[in-house]
Short mmCIF file of C-alpha atoms (C1' of nucleotides) and ligand atoms in Angstrom, two decimals:
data_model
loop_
_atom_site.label_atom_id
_atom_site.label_comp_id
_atom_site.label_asym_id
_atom_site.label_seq_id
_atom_site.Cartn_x
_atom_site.Cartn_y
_atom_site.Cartn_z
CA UNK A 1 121.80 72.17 103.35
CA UNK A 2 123.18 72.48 99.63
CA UNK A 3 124.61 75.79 99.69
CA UNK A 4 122.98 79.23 99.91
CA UNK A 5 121.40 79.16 103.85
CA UNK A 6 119.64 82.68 104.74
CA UNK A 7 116.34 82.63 102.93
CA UNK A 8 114.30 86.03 102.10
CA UNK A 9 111.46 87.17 103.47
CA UNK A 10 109.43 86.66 100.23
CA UNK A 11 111.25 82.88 100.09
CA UNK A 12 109.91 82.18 103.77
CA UNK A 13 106.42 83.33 102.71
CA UNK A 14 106.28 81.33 99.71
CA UNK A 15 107.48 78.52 101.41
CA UNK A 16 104.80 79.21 104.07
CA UNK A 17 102.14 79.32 101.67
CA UNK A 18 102.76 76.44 99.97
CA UNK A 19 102.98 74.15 103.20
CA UNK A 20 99.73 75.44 103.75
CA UNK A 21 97.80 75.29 100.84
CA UNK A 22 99.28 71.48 100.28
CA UNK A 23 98.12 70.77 104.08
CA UNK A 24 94.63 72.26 103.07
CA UNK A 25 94.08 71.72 100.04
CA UNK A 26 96.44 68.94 99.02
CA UNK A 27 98.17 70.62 96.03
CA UNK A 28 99.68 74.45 95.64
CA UNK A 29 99.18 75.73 92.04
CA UNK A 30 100.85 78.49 90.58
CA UNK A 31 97.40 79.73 90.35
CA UNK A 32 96.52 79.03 94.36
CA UNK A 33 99.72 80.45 95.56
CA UNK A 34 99.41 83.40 93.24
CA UNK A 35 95.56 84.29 94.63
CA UNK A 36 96.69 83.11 98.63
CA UNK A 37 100.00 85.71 98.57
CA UNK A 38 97.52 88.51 96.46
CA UNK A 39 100.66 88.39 93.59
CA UNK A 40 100.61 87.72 90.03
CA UNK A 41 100.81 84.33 88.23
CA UNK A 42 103.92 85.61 86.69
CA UNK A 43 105.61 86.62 89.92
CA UNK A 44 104.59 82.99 91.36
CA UNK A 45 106.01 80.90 88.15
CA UNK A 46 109.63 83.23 88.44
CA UNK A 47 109.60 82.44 91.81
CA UNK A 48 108.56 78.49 91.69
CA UNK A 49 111.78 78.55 89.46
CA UNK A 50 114.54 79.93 92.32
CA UNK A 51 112.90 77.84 94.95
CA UNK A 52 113.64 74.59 92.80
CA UNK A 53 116.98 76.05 92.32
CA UNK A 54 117.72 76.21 95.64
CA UNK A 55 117.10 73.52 96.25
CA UNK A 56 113.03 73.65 98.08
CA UNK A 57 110.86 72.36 95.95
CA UNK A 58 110.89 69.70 92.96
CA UNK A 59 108.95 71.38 90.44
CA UNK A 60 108.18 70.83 86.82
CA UNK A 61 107.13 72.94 84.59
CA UNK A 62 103.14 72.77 83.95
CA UNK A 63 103.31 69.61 86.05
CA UNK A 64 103.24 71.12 89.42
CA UNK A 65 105.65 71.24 92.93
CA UNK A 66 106.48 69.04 95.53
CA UNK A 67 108.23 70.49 98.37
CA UNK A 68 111.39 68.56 99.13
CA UNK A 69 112.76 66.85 102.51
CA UNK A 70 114.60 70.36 102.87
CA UNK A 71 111.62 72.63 102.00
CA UNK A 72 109.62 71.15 103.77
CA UNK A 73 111.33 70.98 107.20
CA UNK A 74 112.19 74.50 106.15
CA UNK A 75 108.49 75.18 105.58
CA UNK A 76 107.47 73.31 109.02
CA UNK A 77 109.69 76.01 111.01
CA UNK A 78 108.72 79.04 109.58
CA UNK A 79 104.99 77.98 110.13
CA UNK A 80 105.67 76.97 113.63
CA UNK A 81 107.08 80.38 114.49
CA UNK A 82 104.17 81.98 112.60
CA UNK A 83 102.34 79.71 114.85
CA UNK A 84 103.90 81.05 118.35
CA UNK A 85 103.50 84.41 117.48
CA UNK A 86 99.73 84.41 116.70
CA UNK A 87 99.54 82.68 120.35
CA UNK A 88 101.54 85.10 121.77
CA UNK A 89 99.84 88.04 120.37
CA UNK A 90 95.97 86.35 120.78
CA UNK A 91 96.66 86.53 124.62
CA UNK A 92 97.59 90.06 124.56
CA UNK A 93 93.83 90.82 122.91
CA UNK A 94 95.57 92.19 119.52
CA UNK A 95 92.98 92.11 116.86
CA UNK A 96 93.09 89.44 114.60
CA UNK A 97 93.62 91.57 111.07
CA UNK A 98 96.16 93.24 112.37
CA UNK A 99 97.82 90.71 114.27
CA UNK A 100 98.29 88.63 111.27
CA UNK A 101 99.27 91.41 109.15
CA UNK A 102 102.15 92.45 111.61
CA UNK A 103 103.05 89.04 111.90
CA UNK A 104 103.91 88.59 108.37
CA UNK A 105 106.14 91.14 108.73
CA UNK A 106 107.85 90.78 112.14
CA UNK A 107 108.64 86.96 111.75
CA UNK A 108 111.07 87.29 109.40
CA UNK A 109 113.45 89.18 112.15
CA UNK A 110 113.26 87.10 114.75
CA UNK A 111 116.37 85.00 116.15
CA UNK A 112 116.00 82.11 117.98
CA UNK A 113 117.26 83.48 120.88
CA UNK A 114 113.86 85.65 121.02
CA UNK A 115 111.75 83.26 119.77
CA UNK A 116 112.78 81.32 122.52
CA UNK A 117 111.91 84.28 124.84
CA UNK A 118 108.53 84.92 123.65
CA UNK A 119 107.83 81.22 123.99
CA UNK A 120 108.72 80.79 127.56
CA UNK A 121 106.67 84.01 128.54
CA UNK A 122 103.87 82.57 126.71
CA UNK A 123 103.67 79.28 128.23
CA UNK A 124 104.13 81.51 131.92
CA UNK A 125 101.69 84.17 130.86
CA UNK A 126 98.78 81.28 130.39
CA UNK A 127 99.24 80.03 133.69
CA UNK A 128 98.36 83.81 134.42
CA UNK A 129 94.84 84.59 133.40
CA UNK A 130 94.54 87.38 136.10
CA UNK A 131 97.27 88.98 134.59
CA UNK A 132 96.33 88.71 131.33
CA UNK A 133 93.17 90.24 132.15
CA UNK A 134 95.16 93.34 133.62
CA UNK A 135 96.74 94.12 130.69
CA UNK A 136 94.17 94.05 128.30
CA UNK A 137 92.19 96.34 130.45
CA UNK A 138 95.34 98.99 130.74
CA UNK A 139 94.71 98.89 126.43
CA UNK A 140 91.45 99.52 126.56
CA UNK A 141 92.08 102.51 128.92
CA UNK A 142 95.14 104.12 126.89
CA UNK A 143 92.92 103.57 123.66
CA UNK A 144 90.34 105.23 124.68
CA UNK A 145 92.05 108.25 126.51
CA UNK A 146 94.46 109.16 124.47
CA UNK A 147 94.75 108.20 121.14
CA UNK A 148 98.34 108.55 119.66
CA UNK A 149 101.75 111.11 120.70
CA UNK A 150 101.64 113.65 123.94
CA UNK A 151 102.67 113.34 127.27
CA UNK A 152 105.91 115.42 126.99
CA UNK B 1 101.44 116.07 105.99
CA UNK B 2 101.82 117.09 102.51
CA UNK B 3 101.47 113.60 100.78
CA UNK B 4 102.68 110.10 100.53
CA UNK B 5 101.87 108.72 104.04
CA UNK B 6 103.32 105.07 104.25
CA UNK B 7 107.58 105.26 105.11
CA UNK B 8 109.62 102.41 104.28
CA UNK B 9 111.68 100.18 106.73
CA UNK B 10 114.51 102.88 105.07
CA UNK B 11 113.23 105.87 105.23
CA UNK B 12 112.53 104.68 109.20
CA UNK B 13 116.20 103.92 109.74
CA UNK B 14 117.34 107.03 108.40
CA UNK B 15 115.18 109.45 110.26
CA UNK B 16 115.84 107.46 113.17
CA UNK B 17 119.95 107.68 113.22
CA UNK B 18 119.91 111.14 112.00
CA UNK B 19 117.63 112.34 115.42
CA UNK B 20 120.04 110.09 117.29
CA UNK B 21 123.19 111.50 115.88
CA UNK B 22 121.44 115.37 116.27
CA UNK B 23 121.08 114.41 119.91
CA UNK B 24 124.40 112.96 120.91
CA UNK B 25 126.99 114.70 118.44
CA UNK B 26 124.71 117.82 117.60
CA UNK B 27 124.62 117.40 113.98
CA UNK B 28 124.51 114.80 111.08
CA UNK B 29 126.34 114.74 107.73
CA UNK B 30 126.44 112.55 105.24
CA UNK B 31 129.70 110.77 106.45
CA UNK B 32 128.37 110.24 109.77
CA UNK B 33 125.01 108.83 108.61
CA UNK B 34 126.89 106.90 106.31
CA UNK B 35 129.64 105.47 108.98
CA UNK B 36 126.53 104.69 111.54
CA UNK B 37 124.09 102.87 109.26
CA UNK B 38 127.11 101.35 107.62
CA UNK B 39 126.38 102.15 103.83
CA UNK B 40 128.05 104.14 101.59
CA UNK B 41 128.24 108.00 101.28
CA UNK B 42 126.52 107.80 97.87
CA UNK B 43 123.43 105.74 99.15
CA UNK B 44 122.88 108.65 102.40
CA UNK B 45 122.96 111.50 99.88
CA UNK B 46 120.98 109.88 97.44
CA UNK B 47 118.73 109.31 100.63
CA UNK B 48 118.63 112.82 101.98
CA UNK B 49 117.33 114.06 98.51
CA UNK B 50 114.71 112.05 98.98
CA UNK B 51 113.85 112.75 102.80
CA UNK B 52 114.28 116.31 102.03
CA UNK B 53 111.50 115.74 98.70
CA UNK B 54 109.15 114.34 101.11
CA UNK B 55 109.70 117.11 103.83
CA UNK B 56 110.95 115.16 106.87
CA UNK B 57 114.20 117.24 106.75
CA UNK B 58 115.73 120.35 105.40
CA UNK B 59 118.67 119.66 103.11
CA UNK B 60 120.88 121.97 101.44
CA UNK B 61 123.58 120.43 99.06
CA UNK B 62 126.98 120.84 100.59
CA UNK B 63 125.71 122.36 103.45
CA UNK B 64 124.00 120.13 105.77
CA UNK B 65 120.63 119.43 106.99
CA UNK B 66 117.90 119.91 110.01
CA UNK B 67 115.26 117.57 110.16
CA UNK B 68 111.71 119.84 109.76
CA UNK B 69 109.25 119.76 112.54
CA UNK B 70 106.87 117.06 111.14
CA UNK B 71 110.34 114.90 110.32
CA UNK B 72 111.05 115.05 114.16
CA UNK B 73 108.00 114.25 115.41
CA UNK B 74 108.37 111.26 113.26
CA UNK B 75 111.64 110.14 114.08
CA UNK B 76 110.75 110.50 117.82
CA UNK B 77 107.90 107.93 117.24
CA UNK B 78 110.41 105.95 115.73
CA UNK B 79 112.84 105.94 118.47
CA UNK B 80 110.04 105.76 120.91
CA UNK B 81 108.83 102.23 119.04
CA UNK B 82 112.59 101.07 119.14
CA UNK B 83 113.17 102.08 123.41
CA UNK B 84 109.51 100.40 123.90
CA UNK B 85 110.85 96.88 122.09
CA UNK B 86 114.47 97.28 123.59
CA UNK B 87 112.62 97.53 127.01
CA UNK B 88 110.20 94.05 126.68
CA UNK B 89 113.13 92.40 125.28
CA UNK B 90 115.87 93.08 127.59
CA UNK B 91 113.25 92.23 130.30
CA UNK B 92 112.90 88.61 128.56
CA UNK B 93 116.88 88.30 128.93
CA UNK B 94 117.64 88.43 124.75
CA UNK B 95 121.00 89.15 124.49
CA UNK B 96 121.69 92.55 123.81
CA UNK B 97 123.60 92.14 119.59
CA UNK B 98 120.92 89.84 119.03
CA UNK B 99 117.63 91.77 120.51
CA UNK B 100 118.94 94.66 118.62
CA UNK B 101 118.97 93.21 115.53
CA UNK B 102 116.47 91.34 115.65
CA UNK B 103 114.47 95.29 116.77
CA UNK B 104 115.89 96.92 113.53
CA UNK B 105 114.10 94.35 111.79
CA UNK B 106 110.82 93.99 113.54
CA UNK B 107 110.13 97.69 114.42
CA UNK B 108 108.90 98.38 111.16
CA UNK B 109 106.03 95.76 111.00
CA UNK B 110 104.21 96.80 114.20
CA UNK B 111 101.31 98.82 114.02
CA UNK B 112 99.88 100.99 117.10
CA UNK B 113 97.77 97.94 118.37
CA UNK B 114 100.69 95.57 119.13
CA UNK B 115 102.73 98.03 120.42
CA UNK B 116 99.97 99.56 122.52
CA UNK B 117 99.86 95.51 123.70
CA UNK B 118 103.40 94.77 124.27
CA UNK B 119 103.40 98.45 126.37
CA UNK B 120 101.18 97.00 128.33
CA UNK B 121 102.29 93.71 129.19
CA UNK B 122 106.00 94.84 129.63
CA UNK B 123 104.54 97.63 132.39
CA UNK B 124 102.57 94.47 134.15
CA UNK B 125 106.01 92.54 133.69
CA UNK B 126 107.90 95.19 135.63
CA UNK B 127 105.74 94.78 138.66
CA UNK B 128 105.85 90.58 138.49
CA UNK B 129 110.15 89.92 139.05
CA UNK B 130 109.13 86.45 140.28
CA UNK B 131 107.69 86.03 136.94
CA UNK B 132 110.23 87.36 135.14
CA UNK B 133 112.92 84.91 136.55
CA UNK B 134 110.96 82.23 135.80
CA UNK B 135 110.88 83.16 132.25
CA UNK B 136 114.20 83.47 131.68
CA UNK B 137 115.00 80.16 133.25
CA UNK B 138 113.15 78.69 131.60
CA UNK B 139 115.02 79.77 128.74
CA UNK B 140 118.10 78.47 130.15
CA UNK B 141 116.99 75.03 130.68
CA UNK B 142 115.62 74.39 126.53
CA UNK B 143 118.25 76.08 125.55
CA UNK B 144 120.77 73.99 127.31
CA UNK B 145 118.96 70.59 126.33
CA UNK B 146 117.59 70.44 122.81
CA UNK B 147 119.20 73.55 120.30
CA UNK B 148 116.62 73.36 117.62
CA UNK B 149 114.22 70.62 116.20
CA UNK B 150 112.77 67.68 117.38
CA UNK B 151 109.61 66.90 119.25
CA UNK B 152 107.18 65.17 116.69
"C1'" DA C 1 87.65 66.00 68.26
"C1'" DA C 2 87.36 70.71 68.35
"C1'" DA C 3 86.66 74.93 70.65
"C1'" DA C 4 86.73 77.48 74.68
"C1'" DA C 5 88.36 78.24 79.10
"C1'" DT C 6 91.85 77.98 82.37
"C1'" DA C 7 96.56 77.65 83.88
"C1'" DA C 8 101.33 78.48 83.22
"C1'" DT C 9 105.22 80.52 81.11
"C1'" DT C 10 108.06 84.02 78.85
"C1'" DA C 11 109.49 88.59 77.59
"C1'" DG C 12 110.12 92.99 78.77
"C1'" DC C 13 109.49 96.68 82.36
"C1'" DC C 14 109.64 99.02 86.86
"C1'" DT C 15 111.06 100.63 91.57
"C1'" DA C 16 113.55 100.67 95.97
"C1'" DA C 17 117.97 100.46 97.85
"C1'" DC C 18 121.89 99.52 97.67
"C1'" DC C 19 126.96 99.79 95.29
"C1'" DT C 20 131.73 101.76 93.05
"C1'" DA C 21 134.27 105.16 90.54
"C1'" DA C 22 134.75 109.67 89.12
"C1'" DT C 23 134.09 114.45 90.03
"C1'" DT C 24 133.23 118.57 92.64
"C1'" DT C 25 133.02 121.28 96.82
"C1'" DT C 26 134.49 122.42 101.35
"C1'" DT C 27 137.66 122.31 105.10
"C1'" DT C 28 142.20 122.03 107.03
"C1'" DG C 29 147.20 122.40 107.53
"C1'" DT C 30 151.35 124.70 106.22
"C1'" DA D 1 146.93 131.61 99.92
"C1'" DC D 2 147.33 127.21 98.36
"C1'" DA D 3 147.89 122.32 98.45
"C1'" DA D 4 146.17 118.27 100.40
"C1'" DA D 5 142.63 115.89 102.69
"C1'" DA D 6 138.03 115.13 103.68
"C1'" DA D 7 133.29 115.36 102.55
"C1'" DA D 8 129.66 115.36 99.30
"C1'" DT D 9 127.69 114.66 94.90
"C1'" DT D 10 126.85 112.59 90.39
"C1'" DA D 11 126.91 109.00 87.00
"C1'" DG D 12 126.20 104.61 85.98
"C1'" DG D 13 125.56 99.89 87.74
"C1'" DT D 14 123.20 95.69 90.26
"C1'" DT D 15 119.72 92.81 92.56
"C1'" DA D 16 115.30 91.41 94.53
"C1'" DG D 17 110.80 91.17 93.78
"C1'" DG D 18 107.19 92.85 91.91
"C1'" DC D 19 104.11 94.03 87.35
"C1'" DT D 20 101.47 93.55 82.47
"C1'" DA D 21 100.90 91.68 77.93
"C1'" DA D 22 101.67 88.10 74.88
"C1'" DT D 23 102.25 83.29 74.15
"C1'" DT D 24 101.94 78.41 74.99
"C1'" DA D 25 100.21 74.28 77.35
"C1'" DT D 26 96.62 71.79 79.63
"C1'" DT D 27 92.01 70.82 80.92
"C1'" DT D 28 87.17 71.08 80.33
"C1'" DT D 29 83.03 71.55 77.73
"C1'" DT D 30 80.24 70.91 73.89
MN1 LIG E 1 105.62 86.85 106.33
MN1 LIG E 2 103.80 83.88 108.19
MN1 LIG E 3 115.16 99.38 111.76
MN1 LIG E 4 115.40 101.24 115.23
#
DNA sequence: AAAAATAATTAGCCTAACCTAATTTTTTGT
DNA sequence: ACAAAAAATTAGGTTAGGCTAATTATTTTT
């Protein structure tokens, strides 16, 4: 811990991203990250240049990034919480495309103190199967009835 | 529904504190937007040009505003989202500063299938209290033993 | 060893949301 | 009715995080 401490939400996705696509694919180009995030080469190469500022990643120009001790811990824990939240939102029966595409955005406002919620009532709600079965039933239900507003 | 379609996290906020303000103090200006959002007078007017360009309100320079019919029924979506996430959370025993800031940030990034989910579950929660303690002391014991980290 | 293709960088713009300072309008107190 | 205070607006920044087009470096193909 160098200096700044509260990373951005485009920082923790970056930082995300690159974890992965090392873990994958054993090396993140500007080019990979750039096609993975959907965002231009440009964008990717400005941004390379603030995380190695900061202090995340070792990177040389034209030579390629290595995350550092710091970015990658830092990395580890945003992918972690990525990773609760798909488990948490899998047992409630949310579709996958949009259950990744709200968790992109919703993990970057989540304390501790709630992650820590969601966790325990995860680990409880798979000893629950019963229940779980209950409430993806009541969705279907509601879906199907009524579709959006009303009941006022 | 005249155009745009998609609202910003900001755009949210705003509609959301000025119904809340028009229900508890019967009216909205500028300063009072301004002192309950905690940004400057010059940022809510700038604002209300634009809410009142994309027809969620009425605005009248000087004069005040009324938020249109279709900017209502937004806003009370809005605040329906936010009660729906106060409601899981407080039943997972988040703290109440922290759960809602940690709402402000993640009500934006949920779309009608998660919510429709999480409505769900915390209904089946209300009828389970056993469960419900267990979850939150559960959270009492990892919280008390390890604070972050570790575990690999 | 060139030439061609691919990857990366730089330069210059753009937009959303904020800000402060200065100005104008409205409201309030005497 | 007028001065002072409060509220609102305008003018002119700033910053984050994107973009495209042009340029430069590296890698691959012939
Ligand atoms: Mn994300
Ligand atoms: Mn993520
Ligand atoms: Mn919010
Ligand atoms: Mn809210």
């Amino acid at each position: 811990m160098t200096a700044s401490s509260r990373s951005s939400a485009a920082v923790e996705d970056y930082l995300e991203r690159i974890l992965e696509l090392m873990t994958t694919k054993g090396y993140a180009r500007v080019v990979d990250i750039a096609a993975s995030l959907q965002i231009s080469q440009a964008s990717v190469t400005n941004m390379l240049q603030r995380l190695d500022a900061e202090g995340f990643i070792n990177y040389e120009k034209y030579r390629g990034l290595m995350l550092t001790e710091s970015g990658e811990a830092v990395a580890r824990a945003i992918a972690q919480r990525h990773e609760l939240l798909t488990d948490f939102l899998t047992l409630l029966g949310v579709p996958s495309e949009v259950r990744e595409h709200d968790i992109e955005g919703i993990e970057h406002h989540m304390s501790p103190s709630t992650l820590l919620a969601i966790e325990s009532l995860t680990m409880e709600l798979k000893k629950h199967p019963m229940l779980l079965k209950k409430i993806q039933g009541a969705q279907k239900k509601r879906r199907s009835r009524g579709p959006l507003r009303s009941e006022e």
